[in-house]
């Protein structure tokens, strides 16, 4: 930030937005910038940085930076450190800067503490008093002019929710004149940070008494207390939360399947069209099977991300999310998690990608990391096709235990297993991960308010953008690598298969689609993926897996459900009639050297456990890279889950065989 | 027995805060408006007795029981 004495506004100004959490800071940011905003990270940390643009007047343009919410300038979390560093950085001198400190006027004393600390930075600042509607509803009034005199900076009353007072705020920016600075509290006259804070409060108390006129009792707090009696009730509280979850899951599972089908079909149609108009060859294959398949694999997540964040944004905006944390904290605390971990953990049952993104609401760094680490262990919807296929293969549909369908029991057991593994992992990691952040779970519970729909919309848009552009890069890359591995092979084996089928396809009466499927299968066998599958066979043999399963494990790193598709391709060999379903083909498969069936109970259970635990999802890895700000944690996670999967499968196979 | 910490209070109690026996915790709570001399109301206690929801002026704050044990109070 520029030295104050050089302050002069010409045609561009930077507005730095600071305020308490829940003071309406993001509302003001959104109402000023609209869609003219971008989300990034502050350098070196995973704290979200929002930057936008707006016009102050005809001549003056403004760039606005939204700093993370903080209660004071004595930083105690990563978020608050970012705010502190940004405000104290004197190296940004490109354009003049004005700090807007936004204060919740319905909760003046506490909000003015931060304002008083900012004044003592002796930098250009404006105080915006937000939530004036609540002040009026509480039959209070604030003497704004008197307050401006006391603080020595301009004070503008606003209502960010409906955009009231914005013109006055812009006017104050456009006509900003550097005031004579005077210290609010001289830091040299107080003995420590605590004393300093108390001295500030003394002075603020006096100013509030002189400027705030109160006629009645605060009504909004009374309403919040009434609602809390129901929503945090020891029985109804949990029942209501369960109901909210039920609706959320319905939405994520069933509503999102419709747009997901459109996306899937859309990409299929577009891929076919593209491969028809482009000349045949490597570019065609790369674009259609590598890039486009990767793109499809990214876009398919958008409905689930959008829906999950619609719910989270509403729950957070209304104030309900903090009540859920309040209810769940005692339970999750024991495992090193926090009350807020409940949303990512449950969201993980739909899809780990949006779930991990939602862990941003957890303010404690360690609790957030543990939550991100264990979320992929929860069985997600992509595991369902794998589970369904394998369960149907090894357990007859009519088999029952105490009149319960065994297939259903196994399915449920897999979900439970994932959940238990997640909780136990967190419990173990709690002692291993060091944290210098103190574990005080102190959380403000904001008063209940109606959600601001434009905020909800902007949140969804930002989350989708972040996923598309940040995680998307990694997903496309991995997708192309996987394509290369399964399309190319060493030597001229591939070419030989091509030649062989060129001859076959020309024989009259041949079923072209059948012979193409068989060609694909033979090619996959000699591809690099096939060679790796055979190469790792000795390592996976103790788990009961053959090289075909090895190939599927490699290709399904793209996404777990790819396992089913790869199996279908691999087993199309030798099925002359091409009538059997993938399940029937796998059931018939025998080991050529021993003549025994490949998919015995032991192999089936072993494979089920493997898919329950292994981190077979490049999108999850990509999002963990993004959310933890590096490759360290995703690699630990990949290795840990891989080892857990391997050992568990080994034990299961040995028990059943 | 005389009640001396916030953790011993029950729902609906009002108490005057005398001090907090933890510097880190003090800073955090002071900045949220929870300062010595203020009256704290116990709004709700979560199932399992933890955490505790308190109100100071018009702020609602959730604190864990182990932190509430460090908050010296005097019932009013």
Tab-separated table of C-alpha atoms in Angstrom, chain A residues 137-138 218-230 323 447-450, chain B residues 60:
chain	number	residue	atom	x	y	z
A	137	UNK	CA	-36.107	-2.608	12.991
A	138	UNK	CA	-34.625	-2.626	16.480
A	218	UNK	CA	-33.394	-6.051	20.032
A	219	UNK	CA	-35.993	-8.018	18.083
A	220	UNK	CA	-33.799	-9.999	15.728
A	221	UNK	CA	-31.953	-11.699	18.564
A	222	UNK	CA	-35.258	-12.739	20.119
A	223	UNK	CA	-36.400	-14.391	16.901
A	224	UNK	CA	-33.051	-16.186	16.563
A	225	UNK	CA	-33.341	-17.509	20.123
A	226	UNK	CA	-36.817	-18.854	19.329
A	227	UNK	CA	-35.656	-20.603	16.155
A	228	UNK	CA	-32.640	-22.022	17.967
A	229	UNK	CA	-34.916	-23.641	20.537
A	230	UNK	CA	-36.187	-25.878	17.734
A	323	UNK	CA	-25.992	-24.684	14.159
A	447	UNK	CA	-28.539	-14.507	13.541
A	448	UNK	CA	-30.923	-16.243	11.149
A	449	UNK	CA	-31.554	-14.403	7.912
A	450	UNK	CA	-33.169	-15.206	4.582
B	60	UNK	CA	-24.027	-15.681	19.748
